[in-house]
mmCIF file of C-alpha atoms in Angstrom:
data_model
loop_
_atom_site.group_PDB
_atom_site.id
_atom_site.type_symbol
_atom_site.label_atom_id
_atom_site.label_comp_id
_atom_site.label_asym_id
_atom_site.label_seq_id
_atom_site.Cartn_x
_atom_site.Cartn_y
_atom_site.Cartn_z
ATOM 1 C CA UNK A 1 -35.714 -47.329 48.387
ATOM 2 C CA UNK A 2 -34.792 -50.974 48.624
ATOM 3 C CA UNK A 3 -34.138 -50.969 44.568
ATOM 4 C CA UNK A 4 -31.691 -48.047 45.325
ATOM 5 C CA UNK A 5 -29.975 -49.994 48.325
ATOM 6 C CA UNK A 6 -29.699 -52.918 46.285
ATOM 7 C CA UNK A 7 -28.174 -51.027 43.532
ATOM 8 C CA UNK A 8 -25.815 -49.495 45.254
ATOM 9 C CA UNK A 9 -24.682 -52.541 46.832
ATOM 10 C CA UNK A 10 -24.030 -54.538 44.144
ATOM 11 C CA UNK A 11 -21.195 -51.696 43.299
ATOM 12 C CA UNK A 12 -20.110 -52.051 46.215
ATOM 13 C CA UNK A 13 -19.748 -56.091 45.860
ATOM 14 C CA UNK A 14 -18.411 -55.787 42.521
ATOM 15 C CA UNK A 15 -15.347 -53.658 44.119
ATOM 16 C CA UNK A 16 -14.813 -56.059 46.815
ATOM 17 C CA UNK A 17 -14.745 -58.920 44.380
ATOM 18 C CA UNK A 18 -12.074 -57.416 42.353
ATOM 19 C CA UNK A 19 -10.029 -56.754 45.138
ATOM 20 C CA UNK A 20 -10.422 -60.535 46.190
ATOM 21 C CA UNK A 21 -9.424 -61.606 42.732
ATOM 22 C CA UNK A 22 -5.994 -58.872 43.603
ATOM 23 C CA UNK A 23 -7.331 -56.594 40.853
ATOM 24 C CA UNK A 24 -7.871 -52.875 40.299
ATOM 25 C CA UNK A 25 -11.725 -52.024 41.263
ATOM 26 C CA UNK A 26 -13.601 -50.209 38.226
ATOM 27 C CA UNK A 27 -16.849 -48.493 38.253
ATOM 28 C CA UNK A 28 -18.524 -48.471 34.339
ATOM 29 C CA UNK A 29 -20.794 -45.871 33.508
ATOM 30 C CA UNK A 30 -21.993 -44.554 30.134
ATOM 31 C CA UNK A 31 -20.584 -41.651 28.067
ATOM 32 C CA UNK A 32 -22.997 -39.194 28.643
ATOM 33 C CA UNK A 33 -21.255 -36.423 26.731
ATOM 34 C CA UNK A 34 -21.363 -38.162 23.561
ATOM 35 C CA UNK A 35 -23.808 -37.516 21.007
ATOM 36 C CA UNK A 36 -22.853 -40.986 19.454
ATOM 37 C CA UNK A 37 -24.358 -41.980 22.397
ATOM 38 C CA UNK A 38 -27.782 -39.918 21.822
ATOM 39 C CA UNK A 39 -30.337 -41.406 19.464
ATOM 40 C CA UNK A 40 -33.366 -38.861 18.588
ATOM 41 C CA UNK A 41 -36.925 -39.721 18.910
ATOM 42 C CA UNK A 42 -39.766 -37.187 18.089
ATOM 43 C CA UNK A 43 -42.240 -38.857 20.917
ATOM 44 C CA UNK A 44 -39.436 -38.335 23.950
ATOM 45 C CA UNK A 45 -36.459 -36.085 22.328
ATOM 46 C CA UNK A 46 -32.733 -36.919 22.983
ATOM 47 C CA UNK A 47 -32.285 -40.179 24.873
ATOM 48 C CA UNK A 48 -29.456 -42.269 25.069
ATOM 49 C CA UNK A 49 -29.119 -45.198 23.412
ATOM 50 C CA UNK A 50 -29.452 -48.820 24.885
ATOM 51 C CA UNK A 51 -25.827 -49.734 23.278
ATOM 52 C CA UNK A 52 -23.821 -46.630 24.206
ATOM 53 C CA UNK A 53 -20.356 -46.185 24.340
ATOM 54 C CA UNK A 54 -18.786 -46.524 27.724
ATOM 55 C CA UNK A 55 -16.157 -44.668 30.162
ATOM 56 C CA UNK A 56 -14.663 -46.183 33.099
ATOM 57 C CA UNK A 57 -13.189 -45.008 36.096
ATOM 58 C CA UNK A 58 -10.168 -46.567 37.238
ATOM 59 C CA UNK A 59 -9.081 -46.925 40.587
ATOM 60 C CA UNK A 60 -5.305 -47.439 39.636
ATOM 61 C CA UNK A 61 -5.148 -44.950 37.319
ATOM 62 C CA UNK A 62 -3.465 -41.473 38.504
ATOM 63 C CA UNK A 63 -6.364 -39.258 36.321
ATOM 64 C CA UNK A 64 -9.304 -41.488 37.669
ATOM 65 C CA UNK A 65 -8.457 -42.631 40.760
ATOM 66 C CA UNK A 66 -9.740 -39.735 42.424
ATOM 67 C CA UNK A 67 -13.025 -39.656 41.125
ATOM 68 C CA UNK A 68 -13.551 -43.236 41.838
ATOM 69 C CA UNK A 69 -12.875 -42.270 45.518
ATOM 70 C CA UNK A 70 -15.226 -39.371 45.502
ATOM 71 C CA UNK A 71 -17.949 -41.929 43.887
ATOM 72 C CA UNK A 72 -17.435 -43.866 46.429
ATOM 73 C CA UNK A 73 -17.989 -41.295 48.885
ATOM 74 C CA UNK A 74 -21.041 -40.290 47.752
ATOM 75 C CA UNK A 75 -22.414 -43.604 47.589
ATOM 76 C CA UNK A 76 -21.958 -44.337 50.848
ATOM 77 C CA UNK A 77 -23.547 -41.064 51.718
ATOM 78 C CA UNK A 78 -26.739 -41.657 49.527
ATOM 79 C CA UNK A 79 -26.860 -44.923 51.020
ATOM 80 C CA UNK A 80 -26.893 -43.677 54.647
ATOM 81 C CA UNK A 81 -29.788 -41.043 53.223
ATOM 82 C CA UNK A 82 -32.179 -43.761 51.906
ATOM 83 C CA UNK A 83 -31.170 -45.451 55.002
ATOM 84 C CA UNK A 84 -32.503 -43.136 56.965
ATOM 85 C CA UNK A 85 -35.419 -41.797 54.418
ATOM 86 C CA UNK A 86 -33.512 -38.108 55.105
ATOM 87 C CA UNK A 87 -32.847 -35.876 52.007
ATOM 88 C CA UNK A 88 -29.719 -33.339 51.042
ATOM 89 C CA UNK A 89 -29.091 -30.888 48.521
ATOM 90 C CA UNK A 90 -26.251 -31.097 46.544
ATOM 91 C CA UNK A 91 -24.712 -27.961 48.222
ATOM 92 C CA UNK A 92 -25.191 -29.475 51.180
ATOM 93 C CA UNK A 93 -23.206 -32.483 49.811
ATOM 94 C CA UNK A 94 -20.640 -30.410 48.585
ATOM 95 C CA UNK A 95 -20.562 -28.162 51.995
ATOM 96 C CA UNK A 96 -20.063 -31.519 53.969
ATOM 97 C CA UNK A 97 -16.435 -31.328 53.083
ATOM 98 C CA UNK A 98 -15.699 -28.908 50.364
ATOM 99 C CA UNK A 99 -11.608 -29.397 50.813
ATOM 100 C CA UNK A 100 -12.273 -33.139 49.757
ATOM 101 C CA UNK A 101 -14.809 -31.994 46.726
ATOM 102 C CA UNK A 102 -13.105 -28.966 45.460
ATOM 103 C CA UNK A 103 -16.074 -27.564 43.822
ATOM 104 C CA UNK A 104 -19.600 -27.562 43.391
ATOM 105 C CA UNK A 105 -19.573 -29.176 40.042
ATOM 106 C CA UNK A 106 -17.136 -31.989 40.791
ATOM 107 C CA UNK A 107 -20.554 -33.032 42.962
ATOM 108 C CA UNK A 108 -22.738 -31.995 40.044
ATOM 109 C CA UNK A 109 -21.309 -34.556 38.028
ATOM 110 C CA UNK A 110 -20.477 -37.240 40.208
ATOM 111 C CA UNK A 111 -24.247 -36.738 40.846
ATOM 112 C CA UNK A 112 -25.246 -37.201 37.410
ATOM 113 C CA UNK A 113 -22.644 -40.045 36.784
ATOM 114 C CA UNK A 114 -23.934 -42.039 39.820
ATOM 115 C CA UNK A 115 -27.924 -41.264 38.848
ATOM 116 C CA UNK A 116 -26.400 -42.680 35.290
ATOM 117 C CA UNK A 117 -24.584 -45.739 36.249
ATOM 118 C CA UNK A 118 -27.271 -47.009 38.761
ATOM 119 C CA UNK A 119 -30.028 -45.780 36.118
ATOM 120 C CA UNK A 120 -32.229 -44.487 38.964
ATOM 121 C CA UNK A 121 -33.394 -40.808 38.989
ATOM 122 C CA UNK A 122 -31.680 -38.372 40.951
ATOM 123 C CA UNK A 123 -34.736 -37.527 43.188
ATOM 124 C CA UNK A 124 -35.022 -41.531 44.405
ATOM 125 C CA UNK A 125 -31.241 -41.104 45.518
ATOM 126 C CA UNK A 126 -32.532 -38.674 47.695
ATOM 127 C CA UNK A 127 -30.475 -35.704 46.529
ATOM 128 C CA UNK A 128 -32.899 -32.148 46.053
ATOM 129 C CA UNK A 129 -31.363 -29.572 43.831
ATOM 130 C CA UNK A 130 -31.858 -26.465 44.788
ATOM 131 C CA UNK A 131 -34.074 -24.496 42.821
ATOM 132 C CA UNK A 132 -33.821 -21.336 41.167
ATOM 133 C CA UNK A 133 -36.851 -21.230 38.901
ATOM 134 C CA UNK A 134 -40.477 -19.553 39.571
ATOM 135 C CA UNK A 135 -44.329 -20.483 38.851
ATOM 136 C CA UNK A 136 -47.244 -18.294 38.874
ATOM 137 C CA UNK A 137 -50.119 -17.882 37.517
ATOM 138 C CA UNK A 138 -54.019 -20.200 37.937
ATOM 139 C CA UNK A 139 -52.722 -23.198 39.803
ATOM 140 C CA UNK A 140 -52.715 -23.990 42.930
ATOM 141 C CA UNK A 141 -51.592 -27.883 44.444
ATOM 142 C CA UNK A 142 -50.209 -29.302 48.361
ATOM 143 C CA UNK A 143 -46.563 -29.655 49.111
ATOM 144 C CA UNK A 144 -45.295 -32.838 49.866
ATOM 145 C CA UNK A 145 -45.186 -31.504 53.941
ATOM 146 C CA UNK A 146 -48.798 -30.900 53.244
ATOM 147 C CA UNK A 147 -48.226 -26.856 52.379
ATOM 148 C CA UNK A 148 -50.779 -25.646 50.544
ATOM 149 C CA UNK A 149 -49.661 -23.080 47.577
ATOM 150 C CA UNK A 150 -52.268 -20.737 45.519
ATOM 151 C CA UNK A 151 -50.523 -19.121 42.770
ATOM 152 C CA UNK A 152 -53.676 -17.793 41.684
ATOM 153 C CA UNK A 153 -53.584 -14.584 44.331
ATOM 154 C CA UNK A 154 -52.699 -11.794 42.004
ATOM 155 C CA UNK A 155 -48.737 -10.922 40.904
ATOM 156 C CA UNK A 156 -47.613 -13.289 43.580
ATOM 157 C CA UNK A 157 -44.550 -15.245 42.597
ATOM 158 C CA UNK A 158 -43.676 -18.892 44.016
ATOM 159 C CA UNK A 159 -40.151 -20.833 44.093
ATOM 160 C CA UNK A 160 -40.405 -23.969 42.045
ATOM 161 C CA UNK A 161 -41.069 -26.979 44.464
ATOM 162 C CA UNK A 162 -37.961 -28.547 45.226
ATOM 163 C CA UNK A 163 -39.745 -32.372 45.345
ATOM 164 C CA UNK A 164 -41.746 -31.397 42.461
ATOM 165 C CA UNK A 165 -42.463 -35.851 42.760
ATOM 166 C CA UNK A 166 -44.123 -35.145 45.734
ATOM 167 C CA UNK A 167 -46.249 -32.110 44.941
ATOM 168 C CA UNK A 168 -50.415 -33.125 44.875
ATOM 169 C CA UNK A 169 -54.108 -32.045 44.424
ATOM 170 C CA UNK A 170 -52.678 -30.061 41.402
ATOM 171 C CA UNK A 171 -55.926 -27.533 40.520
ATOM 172 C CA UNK A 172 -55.768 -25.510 37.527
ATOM 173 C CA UNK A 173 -58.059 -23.671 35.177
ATOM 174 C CA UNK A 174 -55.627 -22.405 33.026
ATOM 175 C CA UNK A 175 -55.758 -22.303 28.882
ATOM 176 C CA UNK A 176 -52.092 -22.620 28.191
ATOM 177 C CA UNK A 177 -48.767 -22.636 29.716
ATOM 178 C CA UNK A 178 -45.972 -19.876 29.344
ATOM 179 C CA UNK A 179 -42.804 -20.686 29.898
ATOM 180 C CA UNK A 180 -41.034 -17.510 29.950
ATOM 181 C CA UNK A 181 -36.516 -17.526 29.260
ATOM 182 C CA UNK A 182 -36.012 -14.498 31.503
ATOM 183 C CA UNK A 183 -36.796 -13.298 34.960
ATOM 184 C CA UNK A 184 -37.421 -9.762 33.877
ATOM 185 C CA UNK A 185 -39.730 -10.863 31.515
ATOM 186 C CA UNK A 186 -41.232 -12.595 33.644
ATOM 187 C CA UNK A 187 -41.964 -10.007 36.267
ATOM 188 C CA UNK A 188 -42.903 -7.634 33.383
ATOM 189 C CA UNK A 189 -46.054 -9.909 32.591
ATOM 190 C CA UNK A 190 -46.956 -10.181 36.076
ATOM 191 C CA UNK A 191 -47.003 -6.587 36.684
ATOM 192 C CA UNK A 192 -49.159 -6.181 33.409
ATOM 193 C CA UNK A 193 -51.230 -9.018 35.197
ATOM 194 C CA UNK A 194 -50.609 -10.956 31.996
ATOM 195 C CA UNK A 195 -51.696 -14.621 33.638
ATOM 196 C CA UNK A 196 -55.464 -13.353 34.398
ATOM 197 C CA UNK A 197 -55.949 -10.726 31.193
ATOM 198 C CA UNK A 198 -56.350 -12.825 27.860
ATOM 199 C CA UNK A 199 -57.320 -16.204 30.014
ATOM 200 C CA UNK A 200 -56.243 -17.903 32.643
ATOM 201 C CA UNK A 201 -52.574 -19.308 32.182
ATOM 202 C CA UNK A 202 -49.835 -20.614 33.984
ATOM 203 C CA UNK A 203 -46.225 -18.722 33.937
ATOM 204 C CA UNK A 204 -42.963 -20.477 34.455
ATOM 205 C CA UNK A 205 -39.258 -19.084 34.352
ATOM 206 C CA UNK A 206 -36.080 -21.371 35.049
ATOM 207 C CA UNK A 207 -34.046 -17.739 34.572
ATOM 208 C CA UNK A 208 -31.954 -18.699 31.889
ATOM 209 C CA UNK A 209 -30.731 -22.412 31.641
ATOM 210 C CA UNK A 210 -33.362 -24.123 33.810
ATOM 211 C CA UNK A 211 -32.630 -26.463 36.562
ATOM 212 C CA UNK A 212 -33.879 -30.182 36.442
ATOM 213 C CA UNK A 213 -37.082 -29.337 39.039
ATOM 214 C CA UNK A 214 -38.085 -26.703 36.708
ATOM 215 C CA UNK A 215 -38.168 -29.049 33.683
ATOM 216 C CA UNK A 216 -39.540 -31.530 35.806
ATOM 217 C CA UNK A 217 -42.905 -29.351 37.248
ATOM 218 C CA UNK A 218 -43.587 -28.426 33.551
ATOM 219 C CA UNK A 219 -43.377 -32.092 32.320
ATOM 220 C CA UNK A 220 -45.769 -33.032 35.529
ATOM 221 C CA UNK A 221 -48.428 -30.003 34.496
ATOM 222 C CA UNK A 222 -48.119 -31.381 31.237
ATOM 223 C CA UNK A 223 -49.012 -34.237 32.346
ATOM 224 C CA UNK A 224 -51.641 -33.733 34.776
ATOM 225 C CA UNK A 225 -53.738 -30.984 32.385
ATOM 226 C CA UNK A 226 -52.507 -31.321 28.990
ATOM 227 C CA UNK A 227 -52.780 -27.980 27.966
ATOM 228 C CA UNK A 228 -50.561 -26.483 24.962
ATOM 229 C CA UNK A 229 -47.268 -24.834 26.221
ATOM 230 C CA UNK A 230 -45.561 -21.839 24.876
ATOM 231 C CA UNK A 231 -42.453 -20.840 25.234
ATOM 232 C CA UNK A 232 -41.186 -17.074 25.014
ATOM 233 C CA UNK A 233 -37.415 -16.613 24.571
ATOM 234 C CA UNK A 234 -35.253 -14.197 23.418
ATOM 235 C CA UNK A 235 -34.337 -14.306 19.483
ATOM 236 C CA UNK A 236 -30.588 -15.528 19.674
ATOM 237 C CA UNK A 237 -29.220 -18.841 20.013
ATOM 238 C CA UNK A 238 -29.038 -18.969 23.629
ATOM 239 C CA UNK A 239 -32.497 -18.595 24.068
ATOM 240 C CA UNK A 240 -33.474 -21.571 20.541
ATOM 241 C CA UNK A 241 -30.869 -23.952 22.631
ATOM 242 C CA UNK A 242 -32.619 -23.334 26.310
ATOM 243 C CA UNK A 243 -35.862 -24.046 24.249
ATOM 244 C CA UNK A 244 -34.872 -27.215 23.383
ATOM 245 C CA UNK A 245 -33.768 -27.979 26.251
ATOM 246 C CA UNK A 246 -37.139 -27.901 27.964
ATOM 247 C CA UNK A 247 -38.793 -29.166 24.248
ATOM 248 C CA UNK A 248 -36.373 -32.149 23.585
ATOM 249 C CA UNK A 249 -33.794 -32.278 26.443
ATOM 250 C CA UNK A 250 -30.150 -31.934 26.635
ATOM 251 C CA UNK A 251 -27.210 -34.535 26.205
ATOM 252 C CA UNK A 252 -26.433 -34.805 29.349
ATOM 253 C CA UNK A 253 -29.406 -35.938 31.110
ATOM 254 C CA UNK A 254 -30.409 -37.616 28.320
ATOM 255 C CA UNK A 255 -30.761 -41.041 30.547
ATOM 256 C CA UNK A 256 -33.358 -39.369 32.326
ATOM 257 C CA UNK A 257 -35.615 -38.247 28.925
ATOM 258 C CA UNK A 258 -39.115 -39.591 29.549
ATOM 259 C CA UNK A 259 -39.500 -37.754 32.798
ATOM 260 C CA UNK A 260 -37.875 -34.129 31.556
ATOM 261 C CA UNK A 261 -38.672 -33.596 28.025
ATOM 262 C CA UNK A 262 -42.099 -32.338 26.701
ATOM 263 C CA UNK A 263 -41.910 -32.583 22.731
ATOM 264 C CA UNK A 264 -45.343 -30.651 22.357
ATOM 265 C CA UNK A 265 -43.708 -27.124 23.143
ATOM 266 C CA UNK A 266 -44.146 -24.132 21.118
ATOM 267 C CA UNK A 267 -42.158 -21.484 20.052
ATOM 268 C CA UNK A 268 -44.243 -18.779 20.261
ATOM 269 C CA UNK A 269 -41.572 -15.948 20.233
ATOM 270 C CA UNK A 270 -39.567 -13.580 19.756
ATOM 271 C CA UNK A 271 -39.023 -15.132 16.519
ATOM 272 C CA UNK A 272 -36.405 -13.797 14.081
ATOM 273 C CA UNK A 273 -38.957 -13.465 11.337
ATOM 274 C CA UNK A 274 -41.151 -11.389 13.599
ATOM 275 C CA UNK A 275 -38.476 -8.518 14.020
ATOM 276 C CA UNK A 276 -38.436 -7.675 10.022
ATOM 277 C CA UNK A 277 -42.607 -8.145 10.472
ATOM 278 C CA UNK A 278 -42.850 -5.661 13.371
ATOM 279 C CA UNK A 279 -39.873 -3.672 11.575
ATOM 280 C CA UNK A 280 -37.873 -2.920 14.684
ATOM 281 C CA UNK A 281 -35.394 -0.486 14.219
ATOM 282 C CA UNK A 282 -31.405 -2.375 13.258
ATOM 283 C CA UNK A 283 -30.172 -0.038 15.828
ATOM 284 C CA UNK A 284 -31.900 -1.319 18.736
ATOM 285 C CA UNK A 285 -31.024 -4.966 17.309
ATOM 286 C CA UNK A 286 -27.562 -6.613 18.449
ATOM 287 C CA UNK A 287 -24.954 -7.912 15.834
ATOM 288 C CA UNK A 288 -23.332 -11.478 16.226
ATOM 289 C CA UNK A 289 -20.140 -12.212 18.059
ATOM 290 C CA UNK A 290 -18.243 -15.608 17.362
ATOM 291 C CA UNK A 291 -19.795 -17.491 20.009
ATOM 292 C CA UNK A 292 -23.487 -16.803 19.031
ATOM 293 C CA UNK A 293 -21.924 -17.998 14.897
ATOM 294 C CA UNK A 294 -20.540 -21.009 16.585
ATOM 295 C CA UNK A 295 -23.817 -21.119 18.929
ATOM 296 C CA UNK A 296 -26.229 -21.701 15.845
ATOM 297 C CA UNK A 297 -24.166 -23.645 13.271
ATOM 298 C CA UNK A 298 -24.087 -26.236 16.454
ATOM 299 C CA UNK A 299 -27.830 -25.932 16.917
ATOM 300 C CA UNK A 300 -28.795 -25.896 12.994
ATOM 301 C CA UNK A 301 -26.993 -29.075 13.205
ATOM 302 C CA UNK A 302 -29.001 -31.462 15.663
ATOM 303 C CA UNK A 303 -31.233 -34.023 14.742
ATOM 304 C CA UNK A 304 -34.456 -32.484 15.876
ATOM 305 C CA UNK A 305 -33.651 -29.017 13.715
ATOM 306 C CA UNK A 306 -34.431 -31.660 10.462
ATOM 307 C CA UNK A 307 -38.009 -32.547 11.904
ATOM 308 C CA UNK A 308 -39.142 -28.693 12.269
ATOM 309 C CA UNK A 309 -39.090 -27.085 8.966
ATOM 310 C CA UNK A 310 -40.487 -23.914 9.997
ATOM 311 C CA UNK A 311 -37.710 -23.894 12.712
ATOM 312 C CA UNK A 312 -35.268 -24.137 10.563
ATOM 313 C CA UNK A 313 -36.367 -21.463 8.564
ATOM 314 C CA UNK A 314 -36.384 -19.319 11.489
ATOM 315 C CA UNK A 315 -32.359 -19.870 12.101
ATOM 316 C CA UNK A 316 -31.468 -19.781 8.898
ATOM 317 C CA UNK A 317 -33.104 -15.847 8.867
ATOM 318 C CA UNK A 318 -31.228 -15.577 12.242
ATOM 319 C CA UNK A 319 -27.907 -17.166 10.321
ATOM 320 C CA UNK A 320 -28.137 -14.808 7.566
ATOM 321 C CA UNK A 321 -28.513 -11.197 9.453
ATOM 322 C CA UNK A 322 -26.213 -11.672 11.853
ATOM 323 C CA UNK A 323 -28.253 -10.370 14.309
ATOM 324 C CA UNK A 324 -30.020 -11.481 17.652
ATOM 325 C CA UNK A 325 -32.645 -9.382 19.479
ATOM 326 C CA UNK A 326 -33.521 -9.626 23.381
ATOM 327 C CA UNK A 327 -37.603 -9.835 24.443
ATOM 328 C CA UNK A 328 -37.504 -6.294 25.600
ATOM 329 C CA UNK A 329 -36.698 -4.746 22.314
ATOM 330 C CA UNK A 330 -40.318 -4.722 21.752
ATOM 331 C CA UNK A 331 -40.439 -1.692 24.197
ATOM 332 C CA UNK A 332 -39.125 0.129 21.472
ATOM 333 C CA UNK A 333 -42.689 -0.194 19.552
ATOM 334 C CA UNK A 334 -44.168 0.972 23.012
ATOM 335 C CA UNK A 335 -43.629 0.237 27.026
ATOM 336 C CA UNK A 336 -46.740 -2.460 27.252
ATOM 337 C CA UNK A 337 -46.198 -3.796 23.679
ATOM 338 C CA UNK A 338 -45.339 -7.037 25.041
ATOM 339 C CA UNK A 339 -48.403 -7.975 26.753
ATOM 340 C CA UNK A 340 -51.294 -5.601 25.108
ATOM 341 C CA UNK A 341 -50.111 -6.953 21.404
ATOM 342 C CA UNK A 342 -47.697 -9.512 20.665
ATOM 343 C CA UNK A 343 -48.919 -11.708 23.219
ATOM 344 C CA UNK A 344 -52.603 -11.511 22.553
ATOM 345 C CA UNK A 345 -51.997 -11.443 18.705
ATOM 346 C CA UNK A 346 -50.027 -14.681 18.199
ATOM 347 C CA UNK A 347 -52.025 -16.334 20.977
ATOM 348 C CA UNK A 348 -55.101 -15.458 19.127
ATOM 349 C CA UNK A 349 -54.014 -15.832 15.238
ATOM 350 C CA UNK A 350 -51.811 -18.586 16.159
ATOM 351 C CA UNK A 351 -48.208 -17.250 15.495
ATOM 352 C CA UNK A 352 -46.128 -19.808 16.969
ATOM 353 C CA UNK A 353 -44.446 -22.517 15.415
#
């Protein structure tokens, strides 16, 4: 805490110096947007670079000077926070005076900008995010408040922690991890009591896009059992991008890469070569639009696509029929296909890439 205090008040120096010297106060942060800024390294995925390309915010310019005051603000409020070793959520940020904010993602990314500019994590500023992902499955491990949670009691489903730093006495006996794209899916395998069938695993879902304490337990169970991790998503290009998201990370917390990214990941489905092996039907398939074109030719692009041949392979089949297929379209083979099959199959033959 006294790293973050210090960091924050040399900021806070540097703006009163300026306005001693009768100049405009800046803040200087780097361009996280930019993938000039984002170098590529197998071992940790998309990090930014030590020489990046930087933005400022002005404080007498008409288009900046508002977010410099709104930086300011939150400063000052993480500062009183560490002060006081109390914690907030970023909604509760924003709800602390949502005419001055505007929105929930002006706080977002003043968030993120601050966590960048100070390069401190966004958990030792003492912001939580709220959490919107679920675990279940063998594992069981103590809250930070000294809750005990056992995920192992049958189709029980728990939130994500929401200090997943502070989480302890992490038991598991699981084989492998599944990290799961959809919540449907999700709830499908638990109801087929998926997790205790084949061998004991570990489920995760962020529910689409998943939030940083999502991405953050599955980097910490990584690290604590080093077990392989799978990852089921649908075949389109939503799913390959929220993939590598939790695989090699995304642009814009690319600062914080060694603590989100786990490079080991699987893809263990639905693969587009798998729908011409399991010959599902074209008419339960879905065709393109323009987004999901623009979608993959982005993807097929990125510096990790050139390290994972098979991968590639896999969109360029995608790229070619113009089609994308969701998880449940194996229903169409039968109800239980998922989880009596294709699961057990490619876990056992080892279909994943």
């Amino acid at each position: 805490s006294s790293e973050v205090l210090q960091a924050i008040e040399n900021v806070i120096q540097d703006v009163l110096k300026s306005l001693a010297q009768k100049k405009a106060p800046v803040l200087t942060l780097a361009n996280r947007s930019d993938w000039r800024n984002i170098g590529f390294k197998d071992s940790v995925g998309l990090q930014m670079i030590p020489r990046c390309t930087r933005k400022q915010i002005r404080s007498d310019c008409p288009r900046s000077a508002p977010k410099f005051a709104l930086m300011l603000k939150i400063l000052s409020m993480i500062y009183k926070m560490v002060q006081s070793n109390t914690y907030a959520t970023k909604r509760d940020i924003y709800y602390s005076d949502t005419l001055l904010f505007g929105s929930q993602s002006v706080v977002d990314n003043i968030i993120n900008d601050i966590s960048c500019m100070l390069k401190i994590p966004r958990r030792s500023l003492h912001i939580l995010s709220t959490t919107r992902g679920f675990v279940a499955g063998n594992l069981s491990y103590t809250e930070e408040d000294g809750t005990k949670v056992n995920c192992t009691c049958g189709a029980t489903v728990f939130t994500v922690p929401s200090n997943v730093q502070g989480i302890k006495n992490l038991i598991s006996h699981a084989k492998f991890m599944l990290i799961v794209e959809k919540d449907a899916t999700f709830q499908r395998l638990l109801d087929d009591d998926f997790c205790n069938k084949l061998s004991p695993c570990i489920m995760i879902t962020g529910r689409g896009v998943p939030d940083l304490n999502t991405r953050l337990l599955v980097r910490k169970l990584w690290d604590t059992f080093q077990i392989p991790i799978f990852t089921l998503m649908d075949a389109d290009p939503h799913g390959v991008e929220i993939m590598c998201i939790y695989k090699y990370g995304s642009v814009s917390m690319s600062f914080e890469a060694h603590h989100l990214t786990v490079p080991s990941i699987k893809w263990l489905g639905l693969l587009p070569s798998d729908l011409e092996r399991l010959h599902i039907r074209k008419d339960v398939l879905i065709p393109f639009t323009k987004q999901d074109q623009n979608k993959l030719a982005s993807i097929q692009k990125r510096p990790y696509i050139a390290c994972q041949p098979m991968w590639k392979k896999e969109l360029e089949i995608m790229a070619a029929s113009k089609l994308k297929a969701e998880i449940q379209v194996l229903t169409s083979l039968s109800s239980d296909y998922l989880s009596r099959v294709y699961l057990p199959n490619k876990l056992q033959f080892g279909g994943w890439l």
